[in-house]
Short mmCIF file of C-alpha atoms (C1' of nucleotides) in Angstrom, two decimals:
data_model
loop_
_atom_site.label_atom_id
_atom_site.label_comp_id
_atom_site.label_asym_id
_atom_site.label_seq_id
_atom_site.Cartn_x
_atom_site.Cartn_y
_atom_site.Cartn_z
CA MET A 8 -8.22 -25.03 -25.56
CA SER A 9 -11.53 -24.49 -24.24
CA GLY A 10 -12.43 -27.42 -20.84
CA LEU A 11 -8.72 -26.34 -19.43
CA GLY A 12 -9.50 -22.17 -18.86
CA TYR A 13 -10.00 -23.38 -15.62
CA ARG A 14 -7.68 -26.71 -14.86
CA GLU A 15 -4.11 -27.16 -14.52
CA THR A 16 -2.66 -27.99 -17.80
CA LYS A 17 -2.44 -31.92 -17.82
CA MET A 18 0.74 -33.06 -15.54
CA ARG A 19 1.13 -30.05 -13.38
CA VAL A 20 0.79 -29.88 -9.70
CA LEU A 21 0.30 -26.86 -7.11
CA ALA A 22 3.06 -26.20 -4.43
CA LYS A 23 0.27 -26.83 -1.54
CA ASP A 24 -0.18 -30.61 -3.07
CA ILE A 25 3.41 -32.00 -3.54
CA GLY A 26 2.47 -33.88 -0.15
CA GLN A 27 0.09 -36.35 -2.12
CA TYR A 28 2.52 -37.52 -4.59
CA GLU A 29 4.76 -39.44 -2.61
CA GLY A 30 7.31 -41.75 -4.69
CA LYS A 31 5.66 -39.95 -8.23
CA GLU A 32 7.28 -38.49 -10.18
CA ILE A 33 5.50 -35.03 -11.00
CA SER A 34 5.58 -31.84 -13.55
CA VAL A 35 5.73 -28.93 -11.38
CA SER A 36 6.38 -25.33 -12.50
CA GLY A 37 6.83 -21.66 -11.11
CA TRP A 38 9.71 -18.58 -10.51
CA ILE A 39 12.63 -19.53 -9.18
CA HIS A 40 12.66 -17.79 -5.53
CA ARG A 41 15.93 -18.74 -4.68
CA VAL A 42 19.08 -21.44 -5.13
CA ARG A 43 21.27 -22.33 -2.58
CA GLU A 44 24.06 -24.26 -3.50
CA LEU A 45 26.54 -26.51 -1.78
CA GLY A 46 28.82 -27.76 -4.09
CA GLN A 47 27.90 -31.46 -4.96
CA ILE A 48 24.19 -30.41 -4.18
CA SER A 49 21.45 -27.76 -4.28
CA PHE A 50 18.18 -25.93 -3.44
CA LEU A 51 15.83 -24.80 -5.86
CA ILE A 52 12.80 -22.72 -4.38
CA LEU A 53 10.89 -22.23 -7.09
CA ARG A 54 7.02 -20.71 -6.50
CA ASP A 55 4.04 -20.77 -7.64
CA ARG A 56 0.20 -19.71 -7.02
CA THR A 57 -0.32 -21.58 -4.12
CA GLY A 58 3.55 -21.43 -1.92
CA LEU A 59 7.36 -22.81 -2.03
CA ILE A 60 8.41 -25.79 -3.67
CA GLN A 61 12.29 -27.06 -2.89
CA VAL A 62 13.82 -28.37 -5.42
CA VAL A 63 16.77 -31.38 -4.98
CA CYS A 64 19.54 -30.79 -7.77
CA ASP A 65 22.83 -33.25 -8.25
CA GLU A 66 24.35 -29.41 -10.19
CA LYS A 67 24.40 -26.09 -10.61
CA VAL A 68 21.35 -24.00 -11.10
CA SER A 69 22.77 -21.53 -13.48
CA GLU A 70 19.39 -20.17 -13.98
CA THR A 71 18.62 -16.27 -12.36
CA ASN A 72 15.97 -15.75 -9.85
CA GLU A 73 12.83 -15.40 -11.91
CA THR A 74 13.64 -17.85 -14.37
CA VAL A 75 10.24 -19.63 -14.79
CA LEU A 76 10.45 -23.18 -15.37
CA THR A 77 8.71 -26.40 -14.64
CA ILE A 78 10.92 -29.13 -13.33
CA ILE A 79 10.28 -32.95 -13.66
CA GLY A 80 10.96 -34.90 -10.10
CA GLU A 81 10.09 -36.89 -7.80
CA VAL A 82 8.75 -36.24 -4.43
CA GLN A 83 10.60 -37.91 -1.62
CA ALA A 84 9.65 -36.52 2.29
CA ASN A 85 12.24 -35.75 4.13
CA GLU A 86 12.43 -34.10 7.77
CA LYS A 87 15.34 -31.93 6.20
CA ALA A 88 12.72 -30.36 3.21
CA PRO A 89 10.93 -27.26 4.53
CA GLY A 90 6.84 -28.30 4.84
CA GLY A 91 8.28 -32.12 4.97
CA TYR A 92 8.40 -32.85 0.66
CA GLU A 93 10.68 -31.68 -1.55
CA ILE A 94 11.47 -33.24 -5.50
CA HIS A 95 14.69 -34.82 -6.89
CA LEU A 96 15.17 -32.99 -9.98
CA LYS A 97 15.26 -35.50 -13.05
CA GLU A 98 14.02 -32.60 -16.28
CA LYS A 99 13.59 -28.80 -16.01
CA THR A 100 12.31 -26.39 -18.77
CA VAL A 101 12.72 -23.09 -19.37
CA LEU A 102 9.82 -21.40 -19.72
CA ALA A 103 10.86 -18.39 -19.76
CA GLU A 104 14.67 -16.80 -18.89
CA ALA A 105 14.44 -13.37 -16.27
CA ALA A 106 17.30 -10.74 -16.22
CA SER A 107 19.54 -10.39 -13.72
CA ASP A 108 19.34 -7.02 -13.14
CA LEU A 109 16.12 -7.16 -11.20
CA PRO A 110 14.81 -3.88 -9.35
CA PHE A 111 14.87 -5.28 -6.34
CA PRO A 112 14.94 -9.03 -4.66
CA VAL A 113 11.39 -10.76 -5.00
CA ASN A 114 12.13 -13.15 -1.83
CA GLN A 115 13.70 -10.25 0.53
CA ASP A 116 11.44 -8.97 3.15
CA PRO A 117 9.03 -6.15 1.60
CA GLU A 118 9.91 -3.60 4.92
CA LYS A 119 12.90 -3.58 3.55
CA ILE A 120 12.02 -1.73 -0.19
CA GLY A 121 10.22 1.75 -0.11
CA ILE A 122 7.07 2.00 -1.15
CA GLU A 123 8.20 4.33 -4.39
CA ALA A 124 10.36 1.17 -5.49
CA ILE A 125 7.38 -1.20 -4.71
CA LEU A 126 4.74 0.91 -6.12
CA ASP A 127 7.62 1.56 -9.33
CA ASN A 128 7.46 -2.14 -10.01
CA ARG A 129 4.68 -3.38 -9.42
CA SER A 130 5.06 -6.47 -12.01
CA ILE A 131 8.01 -7.41 -9.52
CA SER A 132 6.78 -6.91 -6.22
CA LEU A 133 3.46 -8.52 -6.09
CA ARG A 134 5.20 -11.17 -6.48
CA ASN A 135 6.71 -11.46 -3.28
CA PRO A 136 4.46 -13.09 -1.74
CA LYS A 137 3.83 -10.57 1.58
CA ILE A 138 3.15 -8.49 -0.77
CA LYS A 139 1.16 -10.72 -2.74
CA ALA A 140 -1.74 -11.86 0.56
CA ILE A 141 -2.17 -7.82 0.74
CA PHE A 142 -4.17 -9.01 -2.32
CA THR A 143 -4.88 -12.57 -1.83
CA LEU A 144 -6.97 -10.39 1.29
CA GLN A 145 -8.46 -7.87 -0.04
CA SER A 146 -10.03 -10.13 -2.82
CA ASP A 147 -11.30 -12.52 0.17
CA LEU A 148 -12.44 -9.02 1.53
CA ILE A 149 -14.49 -8.68 -1.14
CA ARG A 150 -16.44 -12.33 -1.80
CA TYR A 151 -17.24 -11.80 2.44
CA PHE A 152 -18.10 -7.79 1.54
CA GLY A 153 -20.52 -9.75 -1.64
CA ASP A 154 -21.82 -13.19 0.05
CA PHE A 155 -22.59 -11.56 3.44
CA TYR A 156 -25.58 -8.95 1.30
CA ARG A 157 -26.36 -11.86 -0.90
CA GLN A 158 -27.67 -14.43 1.60
CA ASN A 159 -29.49 -10.59 3.19
CA GLY A 160 -30.99 -10.13 0.46
CA PHE A 161 -29.77 -7.20 -1.60
CA THR A 162 -29.07 -7.80 -4.98
CA GLU A 163 -25.58 -6.82 -6.66
CA ILE A 164 -25.46 -3.58 -8.83
CA LYS A 165 -22.74 -2.55 -10.93
CA SER A 166 -23.60 1.78 -12.10
CA SER A 167 -21.82 3.41 -14.17
CA LYS A 168 -19.36 5.72 -13.27
CA LEU A 169 -19.63 8.44 -16.11
CA ILE A 170 -22.37 10.72 -14.76
CA GLY A 171 -23.53 13.10 -16.97
CA HIS A 172 -24.69 16.47 -14.39
CA GLY A 173 -25.48 16.54 -10.46
CA THR A 174 -23.11 16.20 -8.72
CA GLU A 175 -22.91 15.46 -4.90
CA GLY A 176 -20.68 18.17 -3.88
CA GLY A 177 -18.33 18.02 -0.92
CA THR A 178 -15.63 16.93 -3.53
CA ASN A 179 -13.95 17.36 -6.59
CA VAL A 180 -14.44 15.88 -10.03
CA PHE A 181 -12.88 14.36 -13.13
CA GLU A 182 -14.24 15.81 -15.59
CA VAL A 183 -13.78 14.26 -18.99
CA GLU A 184 -13.77 14.54 -22.81
CA TYR A 185 -17.44 12.46 -23.65
CA PHE A 186 -17.75 12.80 -27.52
CA ASP A 187 -19.40 16.16 -27.87
CA THR A 188 -19.41 17.20 -24.48
CA LYS A 189 -17.71 17.15 -21.01
CA VAL A 190 -19.48 14.51 -18.61
CA PHE A 191 -17.16 13.55 -14.29
CA LEU A 192 -15.86 10.34 -12.74
CA ALA A 193 -18.17 9.16 -10.12
CA GLN A 194 -16.73 10.26 -6.74
CA SER A 195 -19.61 7.55 -5.44
CA PRO A 196 -22.21 5.58 -6.45
CA GLN A 197 -24.99 7.17 -4.12
CA PHE A 198 -27.53 8.69 -6.41
CA TYR A 199 -27.83 5.09 -8.90
CA LYS A 200 -27.73 2.67 -5.50
CA GLN A 201 -31.10 5.33 -4.24
CA THR A 202 -32.74 5.06 -8.13
CA MET A 203 -32.70 0.90 -7.30
CA VAL A 204 -33.79 1.25 -3.84
CA SER A 205 -36.59 3.45 -5.50
CA SER A 206 -36.71 1.48 -8.58
CA GLY A 207 -38.54 -1.62 -6.10
CA MET A 208 -35.20 -3.49 -5.70
CA GLU A 209 -34.92 -2.21 -2.40
CA ARG A 210 -31.64 -3.07 -1.03
CA VAL A 211 -28.65 -3.56 -3.63
CA PHE A 212 -25.14 -3.80 -2.82
CA GLU A 213 -22.14 -2.21 -5.17
CA ILE A 214 -18.72 -2.44 -5.31
CA SER A 215 -16.04 -0.27 -7.70
CA HIS A 216 -14.13 2.31 -8.30
CA ALA A 217 -15.04 5.39 -7.05
CA TYR A 218 -13.26 8.66 -8.39
CA ARG A 219 -12.12 11.55 -6.35
CA ALA A 220 -10.46 14.92 -7.70
CA GLU A 221 -8.95 15.61 -4.58
CA LYS A 222 -5.71 17.19 -4.27
CA HIS A 223 -3.98 15.48 -1.04
CA GLU A 224 -1.75 13.84 -0.01
CA THR A 225 -1.76 11.72 2.60
CA ALA A 226 -0.90 7.77 3.61
CA ARG A 227 -4.94 7.29 3.66
CA HIS A 228 -6.16 9.29 0.23
CA ILE A 229 -5.65 7.67 -3.48
CA ASN A 230 -7.23 9.28 -6.22
CA GLU A 231 -8.91 6.12 -7.49
CA TYR A 232 -10.59 3.44 -4.83
CA VAL A 233 -12.62 0.53 -4.52
CA SER A 234 -16.14 1.48 -2.42
CA MET A 235 -18.00 -0.92 -1.28
CA ASP A 236 -21.31 0.49 -1.30
CA VAL A 237 -24.61 -1.02 0.35
CA GLU A 238 -28.29 0.90 0.49
CA MET A 239 -31.46 -0.29 2.17
CA GLY A 240 -34.81 0.46 1.35
CA PHE A 241 -37.86 0.69 4.14
CA ILE A 242 -35.61 1.77 7.90
CA GLU A 243 -36.38 4.50 10.72
CA SER A 244 -32.97 5.47 11.35
CA GLU A 245 -29.03 5.12 10.71
CA MET A 246 -29.39 3.03 13.88
CA ASP A 247 -30.41 -0.17 11.48
CA LEU A 248 -27.81 1.15 9.25
CA ILE A 249 -25.93 0.17 12.39
CA GLN A 250 -26.78 -2.74 13.32
CA ILE A 251 -26.38 -4.51 9.76
CA GLN A 252 -22.64 -3.12 9.36
CA LYS A 253 -22.33 -4.50 12.83
CA ASP A 254 -23.34 -7.59 11.63
CA LEU A 255 -21.40 -7.23 8.22
CA MET A 256 -17.97 -6.53 10.13
CA LYS A 257 -18.50 -9.77 12.67
CA TYR A 258 -19.34 -11.80 9.50
CA MET A 259 -16.40 -10.71 8.11
CA PHE A 260 -14.08 -10.94 10.07
CA THR A 261 -15.16 -14.10 11.19
CA GLN A 262 -15.00 -15.30 7.89
CA ILE A 263 -11.14 -13.61 7.73
CA ARG A 264 -10.39 -15.79 10.14
CA LYS A 265 -11.24 -19.27 9.41
CA ASN A 266 -9.73 -18.60 5.95
CA ASN A 267 -7.08 -16.08 6.23
CA GLN A 268 -4.72 -16.23 9.06
CA ALA A 269 -1.90 -17.79 5.98
CA GLU A 270 -2.44 -13.85 5.37
CA LEU A 271 -2.37 -12.56 8.44
CA ASP A 272 0.75 -14.59 9.88
CA ALA A 273 2.44 -12.72 6.87
CA TRP A 274 1.93 -9.24 8.84
CA GLY A 275 2.05 -10.57 11.99
CA ALA A 276 -1.97 -9.12 12.32
CA THR A 277 -4.99 -10.16 13.57
CA THR A 278 -8.46 -9.13 13.65
CA PRO A 279 -11.06 -7.70 16.05
CA ASP A 280 -12.31 -10.70 18.25
CA PRO A 281 -15.85 -11.06 16.66
CA GLU A 282 -17.42 -11.24 19.42
CA LEU A 283 -17.25 -8.08 20.06
CA CYS A 284 -18.65 -6.82 17.09
CA ASP A 285 -22.12 -6.69 18.79
CA LYS A 286 -20.21 -4.52 21.17
CA ILE A 287 -18.93 -1.88 19.60
CA PRO A 288 -20.12 1.74 20.80
CA VAL A 289 -22.58 4.39 19.04
CA ILE A 290 -21.71 7.40 20.31
CA SER A 291 -22.77 11.50 19.02
CA HIS A 292 -20.47 13.78 17.12
CA ASP A 293 -20.57 15.57 20.16
CA GLU A 294 -20.14 13.14 23.07
CA ALA A 295 -17.40 12.19 20.83
CA LYS A 296 -15.43 15.72 20.20
CA LYS A 297 -16.41 15.61 24.10
CA ILE A 298 -14.59 12.46 25.37
CA VAL A 299 -11.95 13.44 22.47
CA SER A 300 -11.58 17.13 24.59
CA GLU A 301 -10.95 15.55 27.72
CA ARG A 302 -8.85 13.10 26.97
CA LEU A 303 -6.02 15.20 24.98
CA GLY A 304 -6.67 18.24 27.34
CA LYS A 305 -7.73 21.12 24.64
CA ARG A 306 -10.77 21.72 22.91
CA VAL A 307 -11.95 19.61 19.67
CA PHE A 308 -14.39 21.26 17.31
CA ASP A 309 -14.42 18.58 14.71
CA ILE A 310 -13.46 14.87 14.80
CA ASN A 311 -10.26 15.01 12.42
CA PRO A 312 -7.29 12.07 11.97
CA GLU A 313 -5.90 13.22 15.28
CA ALA A 314 -9.99 12.21 16.68
CA GLU A 315 -10.26 9.59 14.28
CA ARG A 316 -7.33 7.32 16.92
CA GLU A 317 -7.64 9.21 19.87
CA ILE A 318 -11.60 7.85 19.32
CA CYS A 319 -10.31 4.91 19.20
CA GLN A 320 -8.10 4.38 21.79
CA TRP A 321 -11.09 5.19 23.80
CA ALA A 322 -13.04 1.97 22.82
CA MET A 323 -10.09 -0.10 22.85
CA GLU A 324 -10.00 0.82 26.48
CA GLU A 325 -12.74 0.93 27.67
CA HIS A 326 -15.38 -1.16 25.86
CA GLY A 327 -12.18 -3.77 24.11
CA ILE A 328 -12.92 -3.12 20.29
CA ASP A 329 -10.61 -0.90 18.43
CA LEU A 330 -14.08 0.23 16.29
CA VAL A 331 -16.22 2.49 17.10
CA PHE A 332 -19.27 4.53 15.56
CA ILE A 333 -20.18 8.38 15.51
CA ASN A 334 -23.33 8.93 14.47
CA GLU A 335 -25.35 12.14 14.33
CA PHE A 336 -22.80 14.32 12.72
CA PRO A 337 -24.25 17.90 12.08
CA ARG A 338 -26.52 19.03 9.64
CA LYS A 339 -23.16 20.99 7.52
CA LYS A 340 -20.72 18.86 7.39
CA ARG A 341 -23.19 16.16 5.58
CA PRO A 342 -24.46 16.44 1.92
CA PHE A 343 -27.85 17.95 1.16
CA TYR A 344 -29.39 14.39 0.88
CA THR A 345 -29.11 13.36 4.96
CA TYR A 346 -31.90 12.76 6.57
CA PRO A 347 -31.91 15.69 9.65
CA LYS A 348 -33.20 15.31 12.74
CA GLY A 349 -33.19 18.48 14.20
CA LEU A 350 -28.86 20.52 13.88
CA LYS A 351 -28.28 16.52 13.72
CA THR A 352 -28.01 14.58 11.14
CA MET A 353 -29.37 10.54 10.70
CA SER A 354 -25.61 9.95 9.77
CA TYR A 355 -22.72 7.71 10.94
CA ASP A 356 -18.80 6.96 10.57
CA LEU A 357 -17.06 3.38 11.80
CA VAL A 358 -13.39 4.75 12.48
CA PHE A 359 -11.29 1.57 12.76
CA ARG A 360 -7.67 1.41 14.50
CA GLY A 361 -7.74 5.15 14.16
CA LEU A 362 -9.30 5.77 10.27
CA GLU A 363 -12.77 6.19 8.90
CA ILE A 364 -13.94 3.48 7.11
CA THR A 365 -17.38 4.16 6.52
CA THR A 366 -19.77 6.81 5.90
CA GLY A 367 -23.14 6.55 5.85
CA GLY A 368 -26.71 7.01 6.76
CA ARG A 369 -30.32 7.20 6.15
CA ARG A 370 -31.39 9.53 3.22
CA ILE A 371 -33.89 12.07 2.76
CA ASN A 372 -36.72 10.36 0.95
CA GLN A 373 -40.05 12.86 0.45
CA TYR A 374 -40.09 14.88 -3.07
CA ARG A 375 -40.88 17.49 -0.40
CA MET A 376 -38.50 17.37 1.83
CA LEU A 377 -36.24 17.50 -0.54
CA GLN A 378 -37.54 20.60 -2.91
CA GLU A 379 -37.29 22.74 0.82
CA THR A 380 -33.95 21.51 1.03
CA LEU A 381 -31.48 22.16 -1.52
CA PRO A 382 -31.96 25.99 -1.50
CA LYS A 383 -30.02 25.92 2.18
CA PHE A 384 -27.46 24.64 -0.18
CA GLY A 385 -27.33 26.73 -2.77
CA MET A 386 -28.76 23.84 -5.03
CA THR A 387 -31.49 23.80 -7.27
CA GLU A 388 -33.89 20.61 -9.06
CA GLU A 389 -32.74 21.50 -12.53
CA GLU A 390 -29.42 20.40 -10.83
CA LEU A 391 -29.57 17.59 -10.68
CA GLY A 392 -31.86 16.46 -13.78
CA ASP A 393 -32.97 13.27 -13.41
CA TYR A 394 -31.97 12.27 -9.41
CA ILE A 395 -35.76 14.29 -7.92
CA SER A 396 -37.76 12.20 -10.13
CA ILE A 397 -36.52 8.94 -7.76
CA PHE A 398 -38.27 10.67 -4.88
CA LYS A 399 -41.42 12.59 -6.55
CA TYR A 400 -42.92 9.32 -7.72
CA GLY A 401 -42.55 6.78 -4.34
CA CYS A 402 -39.52 6.19 -2.58
CA PRO A 403 -39.46 4.46 0.84
CA PRO A 404 -37.01 5.98 3.57
CA HIS A 405 -33.87 4.33 2.80
CA GLY A 406 -30.21 4.68 3.71
CA GLY A 407 -27.10 3.45 3.23
CA PHE A 408 -23.14 3.38 3.52
CA ALA A 409 -19.84 2.75 1.67
CA ILE A 410 -16.62 0.76 3.05
CA GLY A 411 -13.44 2.14 1.56
CA LEU A 412 -11.60 -1.55 0.13
CA GLU A 413 -8.24 -0.74 0.75
CA ARG A 414 -9.14 1.30 4.01
CA LEU A 415 -9.70 -1.71 5.59
CA THR A 416 -7.78 -3.76 3.86
CA GLN A 417 -4.80 -1.18 5.56
CA LYS A 418 -6.89 -1.57 9.28
CA ILE A 419 -6.94 -5.36 9.16
CA LEU A 420 -3.23 -6.21 7.74
CA GLY A 421 -1.67 -3.11 10.21
CA LEU A 422 0.02 -1.23 6.94
CA SER A 423 1.15 1.74 6.93
CA ASN A 424 0.17 3.40 3.36
CA VAL A 425 -3.41 2.14 2.54
CA LYS A 426 -1.72 2.73 -1.80
CA GLU A 427 0.02 -0.40 -0.26
CA CYS A 428 -3.24 -2.20 -0.63
CA SER A 429 -4.24 -0.70 -4.19
CA LEU A 430 -2.95 -2.47 -6.81
CA PHE A 431 -2.50 0.27 -9.32
CA PRO A 432 -2.81 4.05 -7.22
CA ARG A 433 -3.46 6.20 -8.16
CA ASP A 434 -2.76 9.51 -6.09
CA ARG A 435 -1.79 13.39 -7.34
CA LYS A 436 1.47 11.95 -9.01
CA ARG A 437 1.43 8.40 -10.16
CA ILE A 438 -0.05 7.48 -12.88
CA THR A 439 1.71 4.54 -13.63
CA PRO A 440 2.30 1.47 -13.92
"C1'" G B 91 -4.13 25.10 -1.05
"C1'" G B 92 -0.35 24.89 3.49
"C1'" A B 93 3.37 23.18 6.92
"C1'" G B 94 7.70 19.32 7.98
"C1'" U B 95 11.50 15.22 7.09
"C1'" U B 96 14.21 13.15 3.54
"C1'" G B 97 17.81 12.76 -0.91
"C1'" U B 98 24.11 8.27 -0.74
"C1'" A B 99 25.81 1.93 -6.25
"C1'" G B 100 20.05 -2.17 -9.13
"C1'" C B 101 17.43 -2.02 -3.56
"C1'" G B 102 17.46 -0.18 1.91
"C1'" A B 103 20.03 2.80 4.98
"C1'" A B 104 26.34 4.79 7.57
"C1'" G B 105 29.05 9.16 6.68
"C1'" U B 106 31.98 13.35 6.35
"C1'" U B 107 32.91 19.17 12.99
"C1'" G B 108 34.91 21.14 4.85
"C1'" G B 109 40.27 17.17 3.20
"C1'" U B 110 43.33 12.81 -1.05
"C1'" U B 111 41.22 5.40 -2.48
"C1'" A B 112 32.87 7.82 0.36
"C1'" U B 113 31.56 2.65 3.94
"C1'" C B 114 27.83 -1.33 5.62
"C1'" G B 115 23.98 -4.66 4.20
"C1'" C B 116 20.88 -7.62 0.47
"C1'" G B 117 21.08 -8.42 -4.69
"C1'" C B 118 24.48 -8.89 -8.78
"C1'" C B 119 29.13 -11.52 -11.28
"C1'" G B 120 33.46 -15.40 -9.96
"C1'" G B 121 35.54 -18.84 -6.78
"C1'" C B 122 34.33 -23.35 -2.16
"C1'" C B 123 31.91 -26.10 0.00
"C1'" U B 124 26.23 -32.97 -0.17
"C1'" G B 125 21.64 -30.96 3.62
"C1'" U B 126 20.41 -25.40 2.90
"C1'" C B 127 15.75 -23.04 5.58
"C1'" A B 128 16.84 -14.81 4.97
"C1'" A B 129 22.56 -20.82 4.20
"C1'" G B 130 27.83 -19.61 4.68
"C1'" C B 131 32.89 -18.38 3.85
"C1'" C B 132 36.58 -16.15 -0.03
"C1'" G B 133 37.29 -12.23 -3.95
"C1'" G B 134 34.97 -8.58 -7.69
"C1'" A B 135 31.98 -5.54 -10.86
"C1'" G B 136 29.41 -1.65 -8.89
"C1'" A B 137 27.85 5.90 -6.69
"C1'" U B 138 30.85 11.80 -10.84
"C1'" C B 139 26.34 11.48 -3.35
"C1'" G B 140 18.97 14.34 -7.42
"C1'" C B 141 19.83 18.58 -10.29
"C1'" G B 142 21.21 23.83 -11.05
"C1'" G B 143 24.61 27.90 -9.17
"C1'" G B 144 27.51 29.74 -4.87
"C1'" U B 145 30.23 30.43 -1.01
"C1'" U B 146 36.09 28.35 -0.45
"C1'" C B 147 42.80 26.36 -2.04
"C1'" G B 148 39.45 22.40 -1.51
"C1'" A B 149 31.53 20.78 -1.63
"C1'" U B 150 28.86 14.64 -0.81
"C1'" C B 151 29.47 18.14 3.22
"C1'" C B 152 27.73 25.49 4.44
"C1'" C B 153 24.39 29.25 1.66
"C1'" C B 154 20.50 29.74 -1.94
"C1'" G B 155 17.61 27.64 -6.53
"C1'" U B 156 15.19 23.80 -8.61
"C1'" C B 157 13.73 18.92 -9.15
"C1'" A B 158 11.70 15.02 -6.83
"C1'" A B 159 9.65 11.32 -3.49
"C1'" C B 160 7.69 10.84 1.69
"C1'" U B 161 5.11 12.42 6.53
"C1'" C B 162 1.24 15.82 8.05
"C1'" C B 163 -3.33 19.16 8.43
"C1'" G B 164 -7.60 20.83 5.56
"C1'" C B 165 -11.10 17.28 2.74
"C1'" C B 166 -12.56 12.39 2.95
"C1'" A B 167 -13.95 5.78 1.60
#
RNA sequence: GGAGUUGUAGCGAAGUUGGUUAUCGCGCCGGCCUGUCAAGCCGGAGAUCGCGGGUUCGAUCCCCGUCAACUCCGCCA
């Protein structure tokens, strides 16, 4: 069967293409999305990965919804058909029957289905076109991210998710049995992407899972998420990273508007104006606290979720875009490897529509500075293992950032829970499907 | 780890100031209808009202416990 792998089987025409076959007999395959019976005539709506096809039948349709069929028939143009074309049935072959006790109707608006039912029955809920749109967009987000960085001289890497020792701190990690010892699931590819900068590759990106053993239960957390990571050498400060992320956001929003209108429409969503990405405000952590305190009429000591929502409101009102960079985070709020700037750091967050989607910053690259810093965080060189040797033998100034893929997807489409943007989400309770 | 809200049919919800056959929409089963667009119309099946205990003549409703889900906080992407 070699050669057929990525093509359709011999005769199959996809839903999006049937208009090209007017007057011809074709074969289409897919799932029964819906049936409308009107006595002597029935409309069978067949669904494939590209859309819906109306099949006109002269007889009753006895198969249940979600049965998998191949239909052979003639394509006819008809103003009354959705999309202008329909197929008049000649031959119908059942490829796989579907039981009639679906957990919920696939052809219904998913807003009317609870998140628990959606996630418990993933193989069914993903058939819903609106839910499928989430992951069509997500797949493209991954592509745009990768394309942007490849175009800018970055190399894609895949690092190990099994970490022997040397955790970054600031979060809990999962322990895993590893032969006769224990390892940890990577909370980020942080050390490995820095290793690659030091190795001479200079600019790298990685798109892969990250694991956080945090016992939280919120609409913005999952314990396994896809991290889109970047690290680049020869920068001066976090401002270089902020600039490249502005360009990245502009590129991604432009591509989405060009290629993903259908997915946006499915959710009634729109991206921020790509042209405004150059003007995303950059404010310091102190300024952000001040702005939020004034607006909320109470003293704010931290950029908590409420403050994140408020600061985006502010950015929208003042700059017409609901994205805002917050830089110069205090040292104690950042990991040990963050490059200091007085009592502050060369680091930043990007908040999008009220939710933090990125943390980034310059890293300490001088061996001496790192040695001096470790004790302040209660750490030793031994604990960090191989990490330390990255710097001992010449590592350029560098920094990077990461975007949470599910959070980005969620905020673009305006979904209320990040779990809806993970195919098979893992949270504190959920480990299946 | 803390706080709050909610558990009623396969799914989404209403309701009972404690009372006899627990309601609606979707889905499911059967029937009618030749142009439907979430088709329409008629009929039907399907619920020990999350679970356990208590109060009461009587509990789906009140009380206690328990389990689960969701939302929020700390922390984070």
